[in-house]
Short mmCIF file of C-alpha atoms and ligand atoms in Angstrom, two decimals:
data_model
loop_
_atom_site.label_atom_id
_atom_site.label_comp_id
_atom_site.label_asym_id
_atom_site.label_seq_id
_atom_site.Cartn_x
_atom_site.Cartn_y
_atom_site.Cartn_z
CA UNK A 9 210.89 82.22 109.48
CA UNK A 10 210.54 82.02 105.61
CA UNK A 11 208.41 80.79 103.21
CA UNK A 12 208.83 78.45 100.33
CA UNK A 13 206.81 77.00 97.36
CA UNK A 14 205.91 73.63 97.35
CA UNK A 15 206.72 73.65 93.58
CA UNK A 16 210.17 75.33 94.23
CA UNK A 17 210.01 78.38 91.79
CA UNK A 18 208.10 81.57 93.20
CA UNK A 19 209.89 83.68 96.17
CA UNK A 20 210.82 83.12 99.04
CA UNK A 21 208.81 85.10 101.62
CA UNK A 22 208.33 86.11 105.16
CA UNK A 23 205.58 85.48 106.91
CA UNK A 24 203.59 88.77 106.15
CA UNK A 25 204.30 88.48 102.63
CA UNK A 26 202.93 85.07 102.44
CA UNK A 27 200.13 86.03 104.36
CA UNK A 28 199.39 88.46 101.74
CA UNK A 29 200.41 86.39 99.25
CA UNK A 30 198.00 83.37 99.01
CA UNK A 31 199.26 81.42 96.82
CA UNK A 32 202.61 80.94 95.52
CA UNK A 33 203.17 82.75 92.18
CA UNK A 34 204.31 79.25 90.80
CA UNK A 35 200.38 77.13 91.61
CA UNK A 36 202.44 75.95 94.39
CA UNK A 37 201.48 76.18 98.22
CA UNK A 38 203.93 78.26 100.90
CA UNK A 39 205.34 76.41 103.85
CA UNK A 40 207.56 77.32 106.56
CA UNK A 41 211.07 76.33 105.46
CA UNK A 42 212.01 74.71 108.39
CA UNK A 43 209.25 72.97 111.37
CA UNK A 44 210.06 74.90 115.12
CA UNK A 45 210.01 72.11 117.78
CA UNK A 46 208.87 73.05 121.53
CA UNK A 47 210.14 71.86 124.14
CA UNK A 48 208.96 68.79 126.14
CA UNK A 49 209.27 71.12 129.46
CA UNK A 50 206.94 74.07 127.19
CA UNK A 51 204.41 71.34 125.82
CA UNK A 52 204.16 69.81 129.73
CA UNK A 53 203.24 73.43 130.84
CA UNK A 54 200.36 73.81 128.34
CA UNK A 55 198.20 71.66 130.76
CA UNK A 56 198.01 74.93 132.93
CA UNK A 57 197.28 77.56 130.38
CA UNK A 58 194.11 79.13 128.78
CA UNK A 59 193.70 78.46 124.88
CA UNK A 60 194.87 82.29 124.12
CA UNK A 61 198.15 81.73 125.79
CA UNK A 62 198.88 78.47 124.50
CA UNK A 63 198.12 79.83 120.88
CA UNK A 64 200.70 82.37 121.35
CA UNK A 65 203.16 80.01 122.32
CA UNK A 66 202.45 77.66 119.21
CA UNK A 67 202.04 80.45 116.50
CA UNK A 68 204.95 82.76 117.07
CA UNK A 69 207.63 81.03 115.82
CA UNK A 70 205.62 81.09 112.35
CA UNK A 71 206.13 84.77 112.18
CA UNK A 72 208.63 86.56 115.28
CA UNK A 73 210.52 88.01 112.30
CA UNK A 74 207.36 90.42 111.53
CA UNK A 75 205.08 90.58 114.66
CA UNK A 76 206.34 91.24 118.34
CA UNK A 77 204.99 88.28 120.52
CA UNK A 78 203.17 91.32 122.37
CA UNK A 79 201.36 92.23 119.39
CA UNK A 80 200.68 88.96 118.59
CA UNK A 81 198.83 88.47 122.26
CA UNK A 82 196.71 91.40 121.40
CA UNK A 83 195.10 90.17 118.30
CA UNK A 84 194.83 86.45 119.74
CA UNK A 85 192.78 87.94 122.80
CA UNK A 86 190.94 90.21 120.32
CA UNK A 87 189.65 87.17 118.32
CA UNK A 88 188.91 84.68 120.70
CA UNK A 89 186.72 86.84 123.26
CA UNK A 90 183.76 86.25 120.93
CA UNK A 91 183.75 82.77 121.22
CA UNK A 92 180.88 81.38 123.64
CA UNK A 93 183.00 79.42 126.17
CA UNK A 94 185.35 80.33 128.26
CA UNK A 95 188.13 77.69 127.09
CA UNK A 96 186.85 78.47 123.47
CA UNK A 97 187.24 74.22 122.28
CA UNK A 98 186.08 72.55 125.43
CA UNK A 99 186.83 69.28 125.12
CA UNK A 100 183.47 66.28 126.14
CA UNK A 101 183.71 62.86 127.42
CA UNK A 102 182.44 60.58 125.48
CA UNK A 103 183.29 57.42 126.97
CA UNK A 104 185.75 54.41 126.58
CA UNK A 105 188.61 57.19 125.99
CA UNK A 106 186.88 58.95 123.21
CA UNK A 107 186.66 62.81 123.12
CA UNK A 108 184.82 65.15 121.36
CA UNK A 109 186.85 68.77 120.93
CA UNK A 110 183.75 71.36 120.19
CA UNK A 111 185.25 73.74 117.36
CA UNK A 112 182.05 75.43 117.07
CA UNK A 113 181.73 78.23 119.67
CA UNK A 114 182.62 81.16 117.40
CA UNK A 115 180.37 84.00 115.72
CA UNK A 116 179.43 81.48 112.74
CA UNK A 117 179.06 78.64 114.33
CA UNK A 118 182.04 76.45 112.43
CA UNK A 119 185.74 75.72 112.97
CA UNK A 120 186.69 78.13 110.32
CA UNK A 121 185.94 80.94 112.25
CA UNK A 122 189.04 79.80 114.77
CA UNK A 123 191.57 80.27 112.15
CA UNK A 124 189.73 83.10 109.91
CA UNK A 125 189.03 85.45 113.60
CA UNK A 126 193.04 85.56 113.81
CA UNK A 127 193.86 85.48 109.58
CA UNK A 128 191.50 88.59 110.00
CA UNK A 129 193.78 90.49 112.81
CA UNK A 130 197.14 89.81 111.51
CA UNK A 131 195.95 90.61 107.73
CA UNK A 132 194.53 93.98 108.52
CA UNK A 133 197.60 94.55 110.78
CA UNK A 134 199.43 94.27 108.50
CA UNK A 135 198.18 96.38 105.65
CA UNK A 136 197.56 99.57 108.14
CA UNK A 137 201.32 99.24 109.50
CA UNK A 138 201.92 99.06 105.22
CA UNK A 139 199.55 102.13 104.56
CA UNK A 140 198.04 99.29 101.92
CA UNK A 141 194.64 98.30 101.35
CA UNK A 142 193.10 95.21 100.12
CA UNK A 143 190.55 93.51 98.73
CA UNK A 144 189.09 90.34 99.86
CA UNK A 145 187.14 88.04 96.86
CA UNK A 146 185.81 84.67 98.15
CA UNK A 147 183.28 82.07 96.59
CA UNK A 148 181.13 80.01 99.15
CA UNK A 149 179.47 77.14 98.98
CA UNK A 150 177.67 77.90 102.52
CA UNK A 151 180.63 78.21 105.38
CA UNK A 152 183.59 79.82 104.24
CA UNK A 153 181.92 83.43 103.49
CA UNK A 154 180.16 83.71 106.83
CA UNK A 155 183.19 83.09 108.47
CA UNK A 156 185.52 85.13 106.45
CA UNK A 157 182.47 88.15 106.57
CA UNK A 158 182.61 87.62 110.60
CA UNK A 159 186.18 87.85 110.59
CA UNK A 160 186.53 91.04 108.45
CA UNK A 161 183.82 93.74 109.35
CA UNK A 162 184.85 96.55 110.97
CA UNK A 163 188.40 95.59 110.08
CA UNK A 164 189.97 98.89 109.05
CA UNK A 165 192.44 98.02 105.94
CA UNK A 166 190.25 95.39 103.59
CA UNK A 167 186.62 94.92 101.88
CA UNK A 168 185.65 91.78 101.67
CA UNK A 169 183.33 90.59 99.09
CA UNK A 170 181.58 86.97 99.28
CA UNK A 171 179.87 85.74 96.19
CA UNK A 172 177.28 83.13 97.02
CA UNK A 173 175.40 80.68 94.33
CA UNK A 174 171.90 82.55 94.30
CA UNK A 175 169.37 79.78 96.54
CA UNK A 176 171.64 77.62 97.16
CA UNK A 177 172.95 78.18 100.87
CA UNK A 178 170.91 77.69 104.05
CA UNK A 179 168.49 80.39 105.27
CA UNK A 180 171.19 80.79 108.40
CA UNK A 181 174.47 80.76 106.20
CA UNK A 182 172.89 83.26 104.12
CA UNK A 183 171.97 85.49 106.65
CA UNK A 184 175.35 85.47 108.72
CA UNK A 185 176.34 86.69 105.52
CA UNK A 186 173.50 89.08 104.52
CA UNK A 187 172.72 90.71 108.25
CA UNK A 188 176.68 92.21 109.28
CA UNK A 189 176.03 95.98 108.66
CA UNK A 190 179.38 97.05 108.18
CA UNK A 191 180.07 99.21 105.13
CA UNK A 192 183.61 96.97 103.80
CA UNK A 193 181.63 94.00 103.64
CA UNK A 194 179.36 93.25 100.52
CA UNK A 195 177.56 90.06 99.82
CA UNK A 196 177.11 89.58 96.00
CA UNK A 197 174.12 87.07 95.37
CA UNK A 198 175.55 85.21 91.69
CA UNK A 199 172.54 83.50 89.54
CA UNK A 200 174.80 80.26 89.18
CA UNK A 201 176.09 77.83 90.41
CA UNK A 202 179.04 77.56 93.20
CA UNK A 203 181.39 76.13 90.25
CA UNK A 204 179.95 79.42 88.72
CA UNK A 205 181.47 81.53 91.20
CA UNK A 206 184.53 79.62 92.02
CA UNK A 207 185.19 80.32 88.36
CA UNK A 208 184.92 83.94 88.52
CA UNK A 209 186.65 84.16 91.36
CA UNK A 210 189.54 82.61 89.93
CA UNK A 211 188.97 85.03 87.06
CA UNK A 212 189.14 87.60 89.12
CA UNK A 213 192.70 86.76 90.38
CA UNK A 214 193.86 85.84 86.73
CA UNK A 215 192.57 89.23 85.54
CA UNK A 216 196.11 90.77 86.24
CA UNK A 217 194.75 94.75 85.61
CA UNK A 218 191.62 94.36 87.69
CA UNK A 219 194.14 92.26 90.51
CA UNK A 220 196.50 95.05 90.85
CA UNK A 221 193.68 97.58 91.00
CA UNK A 222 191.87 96.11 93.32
CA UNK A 223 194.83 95.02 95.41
CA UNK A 224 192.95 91.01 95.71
CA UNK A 225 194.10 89.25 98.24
CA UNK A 226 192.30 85.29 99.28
CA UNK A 227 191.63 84.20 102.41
CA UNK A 228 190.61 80.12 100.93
CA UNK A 229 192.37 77.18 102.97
CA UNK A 230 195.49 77.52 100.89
CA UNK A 231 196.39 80.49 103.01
CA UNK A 232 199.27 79.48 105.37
CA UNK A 233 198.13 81.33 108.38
CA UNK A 234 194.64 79.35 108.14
CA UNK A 235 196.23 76.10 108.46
CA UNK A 236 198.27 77.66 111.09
CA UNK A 237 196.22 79.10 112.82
CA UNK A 238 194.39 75.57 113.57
CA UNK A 239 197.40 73.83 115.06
CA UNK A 240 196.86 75.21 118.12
CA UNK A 241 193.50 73.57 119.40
CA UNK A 242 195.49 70.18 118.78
CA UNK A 243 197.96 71.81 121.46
CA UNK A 244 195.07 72.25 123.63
CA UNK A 245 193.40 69.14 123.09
CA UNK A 246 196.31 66.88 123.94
CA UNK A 247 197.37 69.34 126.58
CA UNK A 248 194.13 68.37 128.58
CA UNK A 249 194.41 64.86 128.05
CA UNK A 250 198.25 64.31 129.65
CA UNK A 251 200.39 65.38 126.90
CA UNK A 252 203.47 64.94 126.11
CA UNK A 253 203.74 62.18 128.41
CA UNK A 254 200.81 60.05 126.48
CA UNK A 255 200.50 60.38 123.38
CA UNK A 256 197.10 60.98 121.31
CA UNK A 257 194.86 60.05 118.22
CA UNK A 258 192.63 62.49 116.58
CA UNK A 259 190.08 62.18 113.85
CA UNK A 260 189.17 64.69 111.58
CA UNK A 261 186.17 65.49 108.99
CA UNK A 262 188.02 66.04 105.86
CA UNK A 263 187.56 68.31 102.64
CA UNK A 264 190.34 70.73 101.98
CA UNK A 265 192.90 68.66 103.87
CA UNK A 266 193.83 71.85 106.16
CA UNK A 267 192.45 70.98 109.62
CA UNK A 268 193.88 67.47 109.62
CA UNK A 269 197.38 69.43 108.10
CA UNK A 270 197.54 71.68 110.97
CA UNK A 271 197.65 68.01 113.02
CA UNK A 272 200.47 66.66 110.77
CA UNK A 273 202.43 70.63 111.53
CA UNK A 274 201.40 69.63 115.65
CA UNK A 275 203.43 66.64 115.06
CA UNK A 276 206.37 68.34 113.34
CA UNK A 277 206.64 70.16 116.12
CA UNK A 278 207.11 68.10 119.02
CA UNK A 279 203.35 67.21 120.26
CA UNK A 280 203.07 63.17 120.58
CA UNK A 281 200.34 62.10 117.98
CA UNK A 282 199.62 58.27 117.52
CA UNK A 283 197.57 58.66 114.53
CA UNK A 284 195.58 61.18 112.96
CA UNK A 285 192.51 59.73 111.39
CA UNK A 286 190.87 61.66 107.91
CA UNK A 287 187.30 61.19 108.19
CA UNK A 288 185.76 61.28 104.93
CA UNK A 289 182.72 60.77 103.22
CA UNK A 290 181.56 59.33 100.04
CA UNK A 291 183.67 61.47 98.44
CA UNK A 292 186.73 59.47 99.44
CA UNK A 293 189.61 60.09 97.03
CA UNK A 294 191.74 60.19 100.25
CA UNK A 295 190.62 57.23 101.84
CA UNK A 296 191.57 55.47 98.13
CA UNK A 297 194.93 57.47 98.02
CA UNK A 298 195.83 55.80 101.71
CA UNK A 299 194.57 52.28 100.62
CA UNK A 300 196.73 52.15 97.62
CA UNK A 301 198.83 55.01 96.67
CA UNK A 302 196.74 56.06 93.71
CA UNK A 303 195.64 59.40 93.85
CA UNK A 304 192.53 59.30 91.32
CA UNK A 305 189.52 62.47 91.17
CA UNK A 306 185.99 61.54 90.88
CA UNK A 307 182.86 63.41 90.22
CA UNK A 308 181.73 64.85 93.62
CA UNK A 309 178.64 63.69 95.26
CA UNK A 310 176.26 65.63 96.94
CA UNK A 311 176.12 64.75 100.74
CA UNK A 312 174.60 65.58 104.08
CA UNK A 313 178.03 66.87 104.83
CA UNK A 314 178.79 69.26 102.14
CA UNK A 315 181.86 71.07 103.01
CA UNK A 316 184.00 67.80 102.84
CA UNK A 317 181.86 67.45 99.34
CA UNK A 318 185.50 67.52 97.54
CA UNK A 319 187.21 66.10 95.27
CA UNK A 320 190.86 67.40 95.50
CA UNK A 321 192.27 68.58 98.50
CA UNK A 322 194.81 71.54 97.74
CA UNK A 323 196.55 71.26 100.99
CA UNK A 324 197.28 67.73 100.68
CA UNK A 325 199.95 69.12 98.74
CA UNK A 326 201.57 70.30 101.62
CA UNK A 327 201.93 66.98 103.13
CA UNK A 328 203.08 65.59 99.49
CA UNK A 329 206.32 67.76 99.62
CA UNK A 330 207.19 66.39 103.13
CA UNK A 331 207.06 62.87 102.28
CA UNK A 332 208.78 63.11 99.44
CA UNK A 333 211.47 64.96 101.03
CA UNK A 334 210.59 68.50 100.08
CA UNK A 335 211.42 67.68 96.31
CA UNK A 336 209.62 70.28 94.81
CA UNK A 337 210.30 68.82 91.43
CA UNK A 338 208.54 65.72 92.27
CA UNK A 339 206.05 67.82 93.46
CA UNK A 340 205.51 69.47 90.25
CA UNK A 341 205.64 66.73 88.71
CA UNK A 342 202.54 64.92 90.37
CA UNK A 343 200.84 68.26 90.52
CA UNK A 344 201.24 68.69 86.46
CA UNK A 345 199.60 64.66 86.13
CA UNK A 346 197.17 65.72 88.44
CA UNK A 347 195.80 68.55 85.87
CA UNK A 348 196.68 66.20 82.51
CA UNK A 349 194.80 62.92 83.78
CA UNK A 350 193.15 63.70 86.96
CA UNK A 351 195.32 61.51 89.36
CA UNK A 352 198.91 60.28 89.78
CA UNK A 353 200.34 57.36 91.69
CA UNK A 354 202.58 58.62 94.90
CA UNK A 355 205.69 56.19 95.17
CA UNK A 356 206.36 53.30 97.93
CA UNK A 357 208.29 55.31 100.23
CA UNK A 358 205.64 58.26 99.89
CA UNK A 359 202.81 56.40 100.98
CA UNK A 360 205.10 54.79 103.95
CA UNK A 361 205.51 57.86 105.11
CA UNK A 362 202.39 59.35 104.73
CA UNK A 363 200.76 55.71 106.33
CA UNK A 364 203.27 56.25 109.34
CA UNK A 365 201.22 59.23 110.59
CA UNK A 366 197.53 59.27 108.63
CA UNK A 367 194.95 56.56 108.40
CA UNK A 368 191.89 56.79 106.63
CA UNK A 369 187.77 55.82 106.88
CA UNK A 370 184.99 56.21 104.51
CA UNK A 371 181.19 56.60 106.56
CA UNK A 372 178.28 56.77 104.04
CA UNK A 373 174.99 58.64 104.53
CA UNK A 374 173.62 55.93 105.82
CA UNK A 375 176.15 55.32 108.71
CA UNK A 376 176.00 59.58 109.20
CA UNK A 377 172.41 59.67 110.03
CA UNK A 378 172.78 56.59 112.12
CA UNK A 379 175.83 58.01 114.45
CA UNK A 380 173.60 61.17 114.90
CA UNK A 381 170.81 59.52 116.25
CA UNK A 382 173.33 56.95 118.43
CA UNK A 383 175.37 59.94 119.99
CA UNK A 384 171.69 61.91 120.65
CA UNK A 385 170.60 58.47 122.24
CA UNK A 386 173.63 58.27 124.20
CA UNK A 387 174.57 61.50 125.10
CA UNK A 388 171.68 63.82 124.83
CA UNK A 389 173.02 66.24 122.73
CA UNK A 390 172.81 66.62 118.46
CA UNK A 391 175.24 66.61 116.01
CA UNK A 392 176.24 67.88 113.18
CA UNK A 393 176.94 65.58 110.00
CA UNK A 394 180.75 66.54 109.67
CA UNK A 395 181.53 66.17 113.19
CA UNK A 396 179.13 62.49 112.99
CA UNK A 397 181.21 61.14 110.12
CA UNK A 398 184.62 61.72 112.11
CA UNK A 399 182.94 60.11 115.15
CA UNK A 400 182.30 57.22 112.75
CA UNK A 401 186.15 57.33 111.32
CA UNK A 402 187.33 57.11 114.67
CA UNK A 403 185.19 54.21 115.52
CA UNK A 404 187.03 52.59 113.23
CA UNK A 405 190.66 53.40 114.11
CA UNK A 406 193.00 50.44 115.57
CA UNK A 407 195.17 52.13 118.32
CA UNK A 408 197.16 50.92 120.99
CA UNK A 409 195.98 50.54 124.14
CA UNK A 410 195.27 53.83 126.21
CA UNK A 411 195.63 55.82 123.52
CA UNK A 412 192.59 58.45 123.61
CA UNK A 413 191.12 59.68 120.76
CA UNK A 414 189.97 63.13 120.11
CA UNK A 415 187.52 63.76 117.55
CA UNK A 416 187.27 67.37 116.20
CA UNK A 417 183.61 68.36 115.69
CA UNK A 418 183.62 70.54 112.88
CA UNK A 419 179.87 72.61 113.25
CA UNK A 420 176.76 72.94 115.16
CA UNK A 421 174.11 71.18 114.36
CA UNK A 422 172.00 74.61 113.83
CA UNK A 423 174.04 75.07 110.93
CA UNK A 424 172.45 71.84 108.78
CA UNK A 425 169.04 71.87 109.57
CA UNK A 426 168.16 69.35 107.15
CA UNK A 427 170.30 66.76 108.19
CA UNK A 428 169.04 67.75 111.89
CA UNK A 429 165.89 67.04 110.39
CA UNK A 430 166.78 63.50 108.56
CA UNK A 431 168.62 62.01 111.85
CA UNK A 432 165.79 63.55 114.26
CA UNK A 433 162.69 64.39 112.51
CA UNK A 434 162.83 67.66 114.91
CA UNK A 435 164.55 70.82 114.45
CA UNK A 436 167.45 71.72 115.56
CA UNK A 437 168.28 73.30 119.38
CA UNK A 438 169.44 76.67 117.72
CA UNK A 439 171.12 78.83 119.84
CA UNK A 440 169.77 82.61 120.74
CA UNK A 441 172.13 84.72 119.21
CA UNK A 442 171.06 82.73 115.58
CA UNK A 443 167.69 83.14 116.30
CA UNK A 444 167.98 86.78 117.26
CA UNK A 445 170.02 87.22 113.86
CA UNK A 446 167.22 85.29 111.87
CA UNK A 447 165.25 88.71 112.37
CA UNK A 448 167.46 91.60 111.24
CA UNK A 449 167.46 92.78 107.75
CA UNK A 450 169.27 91.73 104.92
CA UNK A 451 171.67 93.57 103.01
CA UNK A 452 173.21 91.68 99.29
CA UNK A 453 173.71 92.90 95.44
CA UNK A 454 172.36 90.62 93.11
CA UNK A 455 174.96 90.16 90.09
CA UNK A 456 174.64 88.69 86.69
CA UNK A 457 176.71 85.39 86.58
CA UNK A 458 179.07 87.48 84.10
CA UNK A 459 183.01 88.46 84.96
CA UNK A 460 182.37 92.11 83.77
CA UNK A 461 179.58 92.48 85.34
CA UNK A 462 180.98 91.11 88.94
CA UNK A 463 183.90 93.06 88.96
CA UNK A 464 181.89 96.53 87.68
CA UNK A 465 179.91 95.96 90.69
CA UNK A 466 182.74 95.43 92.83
CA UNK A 467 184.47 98.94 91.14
CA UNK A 468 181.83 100.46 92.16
CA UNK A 469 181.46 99.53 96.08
CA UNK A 470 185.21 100.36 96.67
CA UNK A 471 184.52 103.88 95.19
CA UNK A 472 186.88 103.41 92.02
CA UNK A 473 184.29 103.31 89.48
C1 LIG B 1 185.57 73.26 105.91
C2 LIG B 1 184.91 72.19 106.72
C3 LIG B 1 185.45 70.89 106.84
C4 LIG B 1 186.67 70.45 106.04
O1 LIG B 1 187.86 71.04 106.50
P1 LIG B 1 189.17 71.01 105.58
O2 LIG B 1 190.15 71.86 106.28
O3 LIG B 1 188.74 71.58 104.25
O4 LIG B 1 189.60 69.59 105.45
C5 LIG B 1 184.82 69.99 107.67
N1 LIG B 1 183.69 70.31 108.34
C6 LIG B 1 183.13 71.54 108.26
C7 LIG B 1 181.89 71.82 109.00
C8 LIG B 1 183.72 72.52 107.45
O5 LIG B 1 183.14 73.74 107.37
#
């Protein structure tokens, strides 16, 4: 398989290379140049295999020019045997043909440690079979560096370096990034904000000397094999629930526009989806976008639900060069208004096409708190506020008849303790293995928020100083 820009004029790559890659040397996004169908006879025999195998037979057709199927089983079972049950997204029953598909059984607690646990494997792979190194840089607002620091210690080929806004992340997210002893992964504490480190990350990878030195590589959404790596619990999901022969709804909390891609790529390759539902929530550019073709930014609001806190969402570029018929001009076109005015208008047949596949709800704080308490009322358990705002969105889907839908809960409650707090006024049920971490010591470098004096510090841990 190879890789193309979305804006037409970097490389084309293979899959390793785009792995490595990030993003496209043009701004633009990489995307498999052609969709692989499966069968109707392979899809029908998902319904008797585990998660591992099923991922296997999803995700190899993305790369079986670079890594042997067999190798490719390895690091699958590798990163899914930390996850706490057995069929690592169980799906619950939650009545009148609605399902709730549990992302959150990894080592952090969030859906981004499905795709980041295998990103990790193939990554590091990778660079050893190169004799390369690398260099992970990330900026967190809370999820994203826990996941990514999860993913990558003790991985033999990459340090990984998280900067965090100094304060600003929950006591846990913190400390799954502070308490992981291994020596490649350093957790740099920035007095600033997370626009602060955002920017010097970005710095970082526009710093062309210091990039090359360091060998950077990213591991944000925009990284193919993330939003690859996702398509397989939609696999799963439908797979449980009579697929191919019915087809299936899902609704998904929004930010990035990643998880819900990885649906549109199930699609594309054969599953039967009805509708897939973005779940957003006050900060709703997408829900306007889908209403009336205008894609406009706004200042982002702080929510309960922060990572879908957003205001654009890089990948829905991705889905912008399929509807309008991989034109990459187009696309760079829209892209360039985007950064001159801050929106751009998609055209009648794009928003057809995109309307064909995608609805879109709005829930408000309000309405967030409220489905909390409702599902706890209903179904003794707590959620979190990403996973109650697409329960909301897909409250409000019109499907046809006996079409179920599966809503993808994004985090454990334990992760947003105030919210848990708001909805409940109790704490949340935390699980052991987060209490148990709550005790060990911490380990992070405080840095100046200052581009010299970030990458210095970074110099020094990687022994080039
Ligand atoms: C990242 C995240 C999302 C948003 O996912 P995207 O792929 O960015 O759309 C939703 N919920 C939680 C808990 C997240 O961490």
């Amino acid at each position: 398989m190879k890789y193309i820009s979305t804006r037409g004029e970097a490389p084309v790559l293979g899959f390793e290379d785009a792995l490595l890659a990030g993003l496209a040397s043009d701004g633009g996004l990489y995307v498999p140049e052609s969709w692989p169908r499966l069968s109707e006879a392979m899809i029908a025999g998902f319904a008797e295999k585990s998660f591992a195998e099923i991922a296997i037979d999803v995700l190899h057709p993305f790369m079986a020019d670079d890594v042997p199927r067999e190798r490719l089983a390895e690091m699958v079972h590798e990163a899914y045997t930390g996850f706490e049950h057995d069929d690592v997204t169980p799906l619950t029953d939650l009545g009148d043909g609605h399902y709730f598909l549990e992302l959150y059984h990894g080592p952090t607690l969030a859906f981004k440690d499905v795709a980041m646990q295998l990103l990790a494997r193939l990554m590091d792979d990778a660079l050893v079979r190169r004799g390369e190194r690398a260099t992970i840089v990330g900026a967190t607002s809370g999820d994203t560096g826990g996941a990514a620091i999860e993913a990558f210690r003790a991985r033999d080929a990459v340090d990984v370096f998280i900067l965090f806004p100094d304060g600003r992340v929950s006591d846990v997210q913190r400390k799954q990034m502070t308490t992981p002893r291994e020596a490649n992964v350093h957790t740099l504490s920035v007095g600033g904000t997370f626009d602060d480190c955002q920017a010097l990350v970005k710095a970082m990878f526009n710093d062309a000397p210091f990039r090359k030195e360091m060998s950077l590589a990213g591991v944000n959404s925009i990284n193919w094999a993330r939003v690859m790596a996702q398509i397989t619990y939609y696999f799963v999901a439908a797979s449980r629930l009579g697929a191919p022969k019915h087809p299936i709804a899902f609704s998904v909390p929004t930010g990035n526009f990643g998880d819900i891609f990885a649906g549109y790529v199930a699609a594309q390759m054969g599953l039967p989806i009805a509708q897939l539902m973005i779940a957003t929530n006050v900060n709703d550019i997408l829900a306007r976008t889908l209403a009336d073709g205008v894609y406009q930014t706004d200042t982002v609001v702080a929510t309960q639900s922060p990572s879908m806190d957003i205001q654009v969402s890089s990948n829905f570029e991705r889905l912008l060069f399929d509807v309008t018929g991989r034109d990459a001009s187009r696309v760079r076109a829209l892209m360039g208004a985007l950064t001159q005015s801050g929106g751009f208008e998609m055209g009648a047949k794009e928003l057809e096409l995109t309307r064909a596949l995608f609805a879109a709800a709005r829930i408000d704080e309000a309405e967030t708190l409220e489905i909390m308490r409702r599902i706890e009322t209903a179904h003794g358990f707590q959620n979190d506020p990403h996973s109650a705002v697409g329960i909301g969105a897909a409250e409000k889907a019109v499907l046809p008849d006996g079409v179920p839908m599966v809503t993808l809960a994004t985090a454990h409650p334990a992760k947003f303790p105030k919210a848990v707090q708001l909805a409940y006024a109790s704490d949340a049920d935390t699980p052991q293995r987060v209490l148990d971490m709550l005790d060990l010591p911490e380990r992070l470098t405080p840095v100046a928020n200052d581009l010299a004096a970030v990458e210095n510090a970074i110099r020094e841990k990687v022994g080039l100083a």
